[in-house]
Amino acid sequence: AQTVTQSQPEMSVQEAETVTLSCTYDTSESDYYLFWYKQPPSRQMILVIRQEAYKQQNATENRFSVNFQKAAKSFSLKISDSQLGDAAMYFCAYRRRSNFGNEKLTFGTGTRLTIIP
Amino acid sequence: DSGVTQTPKHLITATGQRVTLRCSPRSGDLSVYWYQQSLDQGLQFLIQYYNGEERAKGNILERFSAQQFPDLHSELNLSSLELGDSALYFCASSGLAGGPGNEQFFGPGTRLTVL
């Protein structure tokens, strides 16, 4: 079974600074996807960024980027120029790739990010 | 707005009762997933339906059941409720293929409180 581990229950960062959230996972699959979801106080689950395991290039979405280390099974999220609106719970998630339709997401326990003005 | 709707937003009930949570997927999405989030925890997968058929099951309790109707909306039924069932229940939907473009889009969730 796949597992996702987020070892930082809480993180804080000064506004405009950079912060990195850690995630490790365990799987025997070679083809899969990794995600970071943001959950603000509204509780809505918002997709931040996605990484396809067969792609070596790290994904980037504006101020958000990942460091994907497949051999180490590590998938960290870097937030640059942190803004007050980035304050939220961040969940790392794994999904197996399948040719037979979409698969479930396996989530980590989350990291609560606080932005200090 | 993800396009996935869930009703009701909040539900307060007593132990031993039964409730039904409803989910309408995005237009055209055939897959519906149910997840449970308890007390600032990660989301736990409960069950998946694809075009009316059960496709995958997670750690769903026997007291819980779900179905997907011909119009593709789905209902999650929770019975003999216990205090520990208090949680945020999310529904998500996705399209046909398992490729990178077919993300799971989450509804706003139903907050269940069992007293």
CSV table of C-alpha atoms in Angstrom, one decimal:
chain,number,residue,atom,x,y,z
A,1,ALA,CA,0.0,0.0,0.0
A,2,GLN,CA,1.1,3.5,-0.7
A,3,THR,CA,1.8,5.9,2.2
A,4,VAL,CA,2.5,9.6,2.3
A,5,THR,CA,4.3,11.2,5.2
A,6,GLN,CA,4.5,14.9,6.1
A,7,SER,CA,6.8,15.3,9.1
A,8,GLN,CA,6.2,19.0,9.7
A,9,PRO,CA,2.9,19.5,11.4
A,10,GLU,CA,3.4,23.3,11.5
A,11,MET,CA,5.6,25.8,9.7
A,12,SER,CA,5.8,29.5,9.8
A,13,VAL,CA,7.4,32.0,7.5
A,14,GLN,CA,7.8,35.8,7.3
A,15,GLU,CA,5.8,37.5,4.6
A,16,ALA,CA,7.8,37.8,1.3
A,17,GLU,CA,10.2,35.1,2.4
A,18,THR,CA,10.6,31.5,1.0
A,19,VAL,CA,9.5,28.3,2.8
A,20,THR,CA,9.8,24.7,1.9
A,21,LEU,CA,7.3,22.0,3.0
A,22,SER,CA,8.5,18.4,3.1
A,23,CYS,CA,6.8,15.2,1.9
A,24,THR,CA,8.0,11.6,1.5
A,25,TYR,CA,6.1,8.7,0.1
A,26,ASP,CA,6.4,5.0,-0.2
A,27,THR,CA,5.2,3.0,-3.2
A,28,SER,CA,6.3,0.0,-5.3
A,29,GLU,CA,4.8,1.6,-8.4
A,30,SER,CA,7.1,3.3,-11.0
A,31,ASP,CA,4.4,5.5,-12.6
A,32,TYR,CA,2.3,7.8,-10.5
A,33,TYR,CA,1.4,11.4,-9.8
A,34,LEU,CA,2.2,13.6,-6.8
A,35,PHE,CA,0.2,16.6,-5.8
A,36,TRP,CA,0.2,19.4,-3.3
A,37,TYR,CA,-3.3,20.6,-2.2
A,38,LYS,CA,-4.0,23.7,-0.2
A,39,GLN,CA,-6.8,23.9,2.4
A,40,PRO,CA,-7.5,27.4,3.6
A,41,PRO,CA,-9.8,28.1,6.5
A,42,SER,CA,-12.8,27.8,4.2
A,43,ARG,CA,-11.9,24.1,4.1
A,44,GLN,CA,-12.1,24.0,0.3
A,45,MET,CA,-9.4,21.6,-1.3
A,46,ILE,CA,-7.5,23.5,-3.9
A,47,LEU,CA,-4.9,21.9,-6.2
A,48,VAL,CA,-1.6,23.9,-6.0
A,49,ILE,CA,0.7,21.8,-8.2
A,50,ARG,CA,1.1,18.4,-9.8
A,51,GLN,CA,4.1,16.3,-10.7
A,52,GLU,CA,4.2,13.3,-13.0
A,53,ALA,CA,6.7,10.7,-11.9
A,54,TYR,CA,8.0,10.0,-15.4
A,55,LYS,CA,9.0,13.6,-15.9
A,56,GLN,CA,12.4,14.5,-14.5
A,57,GLN,CA,11.7,18.3,-14.7
A,58,ASN,CA,10.3,19.8,-11.5
A,59,ALA,CA,6.9,21.3,-11.8
A,60,THR,CA,6.4,25.1,-11.3
A,61,GLU,CA,3.3,27.2,-11.0
A,62,ASN,CA,4.1,30.9,-10.5
A,63,ARG,CA,5.5,31.2,-6.9
A,64,PHE,CA,5.1,27.5,-6.2
A,65,SER,CA,7.6,24.9,-7.3
A,66,VAL,CA,8.5,21.4,-6.3
A,67,ASN,CA,11.7,19.4,-5.7
A,68,PHE,CA,11.0,15.9,-6.9
A,69,GLN,CA,13.6,13.3,-6.0
A,70,LYS,CA,12.2,10.0,-7.3
A,71,ALA,CA,15.0,7.7,-6.0
A,72,ALA,CA,14.6,9.2,-2.5
A,73,LYS,CA,10.8,9.3,-2.8
A,74,SER,CA,10.8,12.9,-1.7
A,75,PHE,CA,8.5,15.6,-3.0
A,76,SER,CA,8.9,19.0,-1.3
A,77,LEU,CA,7.0,22.2,-2.0
A,78,LYS,CA,8.7,25.6,-2.2
A,79,ILE,CA,6.7,28.7,-1.8
A,80,SER,CA,8.5,31.9,-2.9
A,81,ASP,CA,7.6,35.4,-1.9
A,82,SER,CA,5.1,34.2,0.7
A,83,GLN,CA,1.8,36.1,0.9
A,84,LEU,CA,-0.8,36.3,3.6
A,85,GLY,CA,-3.2,34.4,1.4
A,86,ASP,CA,-0.8,31.4,1.4
A,87,ALA,CA,-1.7,30.7,5.1
A,88,ALA,CA,-3.4,27.3,5.0
A,89,MET,CA,-3.0,23.6,5.6
A,90,TYR,CA,-1.0,22.0,2.8
A,91,PHE,CA,-1.5,18.3,1.9
A,92,CYS,CA,0.8,16.2,-0.1
A,93,ALA,CA,-1.0,13.5,-2.1
A,94,TYR,CA,-0.2,10.5,-4.3
A,95,ARG,CA,-2.1,8.9,-7.1
A,96,ARG,CA,-1.2,5.8,-9.0
A,97,ARG,CA,-1.3,6.0,-12.7
A,98,SER,CA,-3.7,3.6,-14.3
A,99,ASN,CA,-4.9,2.9,-17.9
A,100,PHE,CA,-8.2,1.8,-16.6
A,101,GLY,CA,-9.5,5.1,-15.2
A,102,ASN,CA,-8.8,7.5,-12.4
A,103,GLU,CA,-7.5,6.3,-9.1
A,104,LYS,CA,-8.0,7.4,-5.5
A,105,LEU,CA,-5.7,10.0,-3.8
A,106,THR,CA,-3.7,9.0,-0.8
A,107,PHE,CA,-3.0,12.0,1.4
A,108,GLY,CA,-0.4,12.9,4.1
A,109,THR,CA,-1.5,14.4,7.4
A,110,GLY,CA,-0.8,17.9,6.4
A,111,THR,CA,1.4,20.9,7.3
A,112,ARG,CA,-0.2,24.0,8.8
A,113,LEU,CA,1.6,27.1,7.3
A,114,THR,CA,1.4,30.4,9.1
A,115,ILE,CA,2.5,33.6,7.4
A,116,ILE,CA,3.9,36.3,9.7
A,117,PRO,CA,3.2,39.8,8.6
B,1,ASP,CA,-16.0,27.1,-7.7
B,2,SER,CA,-15.0,23.6,-8.6
B,3,GLY,CA,-18.3,22.7,-10.1
B,4,VAL,CA,-18.9,19.9,-7.6
B,5,THR,CA,-21.8,20.5,-5.2
B,6,GLN,CA,-22.5,18.9,-1.9
B,7,THR,CA,-25.5,19.2,0.3
B,8,PRO,CA,-26.1,19.9,3.1
B,9,LYS,CA,-23.2,22.1,4.2
B,10,HIS,CA,-23.7,21.3,7.8
B,11,LEU,CA,-25.4,18.5,9.6
B,12,ILE,CA,-25.9,18.0,13.3
B,13,THR,CA,-27.4,14.8,14.5
B,14,ALA,CA,-27.4,12.4,17.5
B,15,THR,CA,-25.7,9.1,18.1
B,16,GLY,CA,-27.5,6.1,16.6
B,17,GLN,CA,-29.1,8.2,13.8
B,18,ARG,CA,-28.8,7.8,10.0
B,19,VAL,CA,-27.9,10.6,7.6
B,20,THR,CA,-27.5,10.9,3.8
B,21,LEU,CA,-25.0,13.2,2.2
B,22,ARG,CA,-25.5,14.2,-1.4
B,23,CYS,CA,-23.0,15.0,-4.1
B,24,SER,CA,-23.4,16.3,-7.7
B,25,PRO,CA,-20.3,15.9,-9.8
B,26,ARG,CA,-19.0,18.3,-12.4
B,27,SER,CA,-20.9,18.1,-15.7
B,28,GLY,CA,-19.6,15.2,-17.7
B,29,ASP,CA,-17.5,13.6,-14.9
B,30,LEU,CA,-18.3,9.9,-14.5
B,31,SER,CA,-16.2,9.2,-11.4
B,32,VAL,CA,-17.2,10.2,-7.9
B,33,TYR,CA,-15.0,9.8,-4.8
B,34,TRP,CA,-15.9,10.1,-1.1
B,35,TYR,CA,-13.3,11.2,1.4
B,36,GLN,CA,-13.5,11.7,5.2
B,37,GLN,CA,-11.4,14.3,7.0
B,38,SER,CA,-11.4,14.1,10.8
B,39,LEU,CA,-10.1,16.9,13.1
B,40,ASP,CA,-7.3,18.5,11.0
B,41,GLN,CA,-6.2,15.1,9.7
B,42,GLY,CA,-5.5,14.2,6.1
B,43,LEU,CA,-8.3,13.0,3.9
B,44,GLN,CA,-9.1,9.3,4.0
B,45,PHE,CA,-10.5,7.6,0.9
B,46,LEU,CA,-13.8,5.9,1.5
B,47,ILE,CA,-15.2,4.8,-1.8
B,48,GLN,CA,-15.3,5.5,-5.6
B,49,TYR,CA,-18.0,5.1,-8.1
B,50,TYR,CA,-17.6,5.1,-11.8
B,51,ASN,CA,-20.7,5.5,-14.0
B,52,GLY,CA,-23.0,3.9,-11.5
B,53,GLU,CA,-20.7,1.1,-10.5
B,54,GLU,CA,-18.6,0.7,-7.4
B,55,ARG,CA,-15.0,0.8,-8.5
B,56,ALA,CA,-12.8,1.0,-5.4
B,57,LYS,CA,-13.3,0.8,-1.7
B,58,GLY,CA,-11.1,2.2,1.1
B,59,ASN,CA,-11.4,1.9,4.8
B,60,ILE,CA,-15.2,2.4,4.7
B,61,LEU,CA,-17.1,1.2,7.7
B,62,GLU,CA,-19.8,-1.4,7.2
B,63,ARG,CA,-22.3,1.2,8.7
B,64,PHE,CA,-21.5,3.4,5.7
B,65,SER,CA,-22.8,2.8,2.2
B,66,ALA,CA,-22.9,4.8,-1.0
B,67,GLN,CA,-24.4,4.7,-4.5
B,68,GLN,CA,-24.3,6.6,-7.7
B,69,PHE,CA,-27.5,7.2,-9.6
B,70,PRO,CA,-28.2,7.2,-13.4
B,71,ASP,CA,-27.9,11.0,-13.4
B,72,LEU,CA,-24.4,10.5,-11.8
B,73,HIS,CA,-25.1,12.2,-8.5
B,74,SER,CA,-24.0,10.2,-5.5
B,75,GLU,CA,-25.2,9.7,-2.0
B,76,LEU,CA,-23.2,8.6,1.1
B,77,ASN,CA,-25.4,7.0,3.7
B,78,LEU,CA,-24.1,6.9,7.3
B,79,SER,CA,-26.0,4.8,9.8
B,80,SER,CA,-25.8,4.0,13.6
B,81,LEU,CA,-23.8,7.1,13.9
B,82,GLU,CA,-21.1,7.4,16.6
B,83,LEU,CA,-19.3,10.4,18.0
B,84,GLY,CA,-16.2,9.4,16.1
B,85,ASP,CA,-18.1,9.8,12.8
B,86,SER,CA,-18.0,13.6,13.3
B,87,ALA,CA,-15.9,14.8,10.4
B,88,LEU,CA,-15.8,16.8,7.1
B,89,TYR,CA,-17.0,14.6,4.3
B,90,PHE,CA,-15.7,15.5,0.8
B,91,CYS,CA,-16.9,14.4,-2.5
B,92,ALA,CA,-14.7,14.7,-5.6
B,93,SER,CA,-15.3,14.0,-9.3
B,94,SER,CA,-13.1,13.4,-12.3
B,95,GLY,CA,-13.3,12.5,-15.9
B,96,LEU,CA,-12.9,9.3,-17.7
B,97,ALA,CA,-9.2,8.7,-18.2
B,98,GLY,CA,-6.5,8.3,-15.6
B,99,GLY,CA,-4.1,10.7,-17.3
B,100,PRO,CA,-2.5,13.8,-15.8
B,101,GLY,CA,-5.2,16.1,-17.0
B,102,ASN,CA,-8.0,14.4,-15.2
B,103,GLU,CA,-7.7,15.9,-11.8
B,104,GLN,CA,-10.1,15.3,-9.0
B,105,PHE,CA,-12.2,18.3,-8.3
B,106,PHE,CA,-13.4,18.7,-4.7
B,107,GLY,CA,-16.7,19.9,-3.5
B,108,PRO,CA,-17.0,22.2,-0.5
B,109,GLY,CA,-17.6,19.3,1.9
B,110,THR,CA,-20.4,18.5,4.4
B,111,ARG,CA,-19.5,19.1,8.0
B,112,LEU,CA,-21.1,16.3,10.1
B,113,THR,CA,-21.4,16.7,13.9
B,114,VAL,CA,-22.7,13.8,15.9
B,115,LEU,CA,-23.7,14.7,19.5
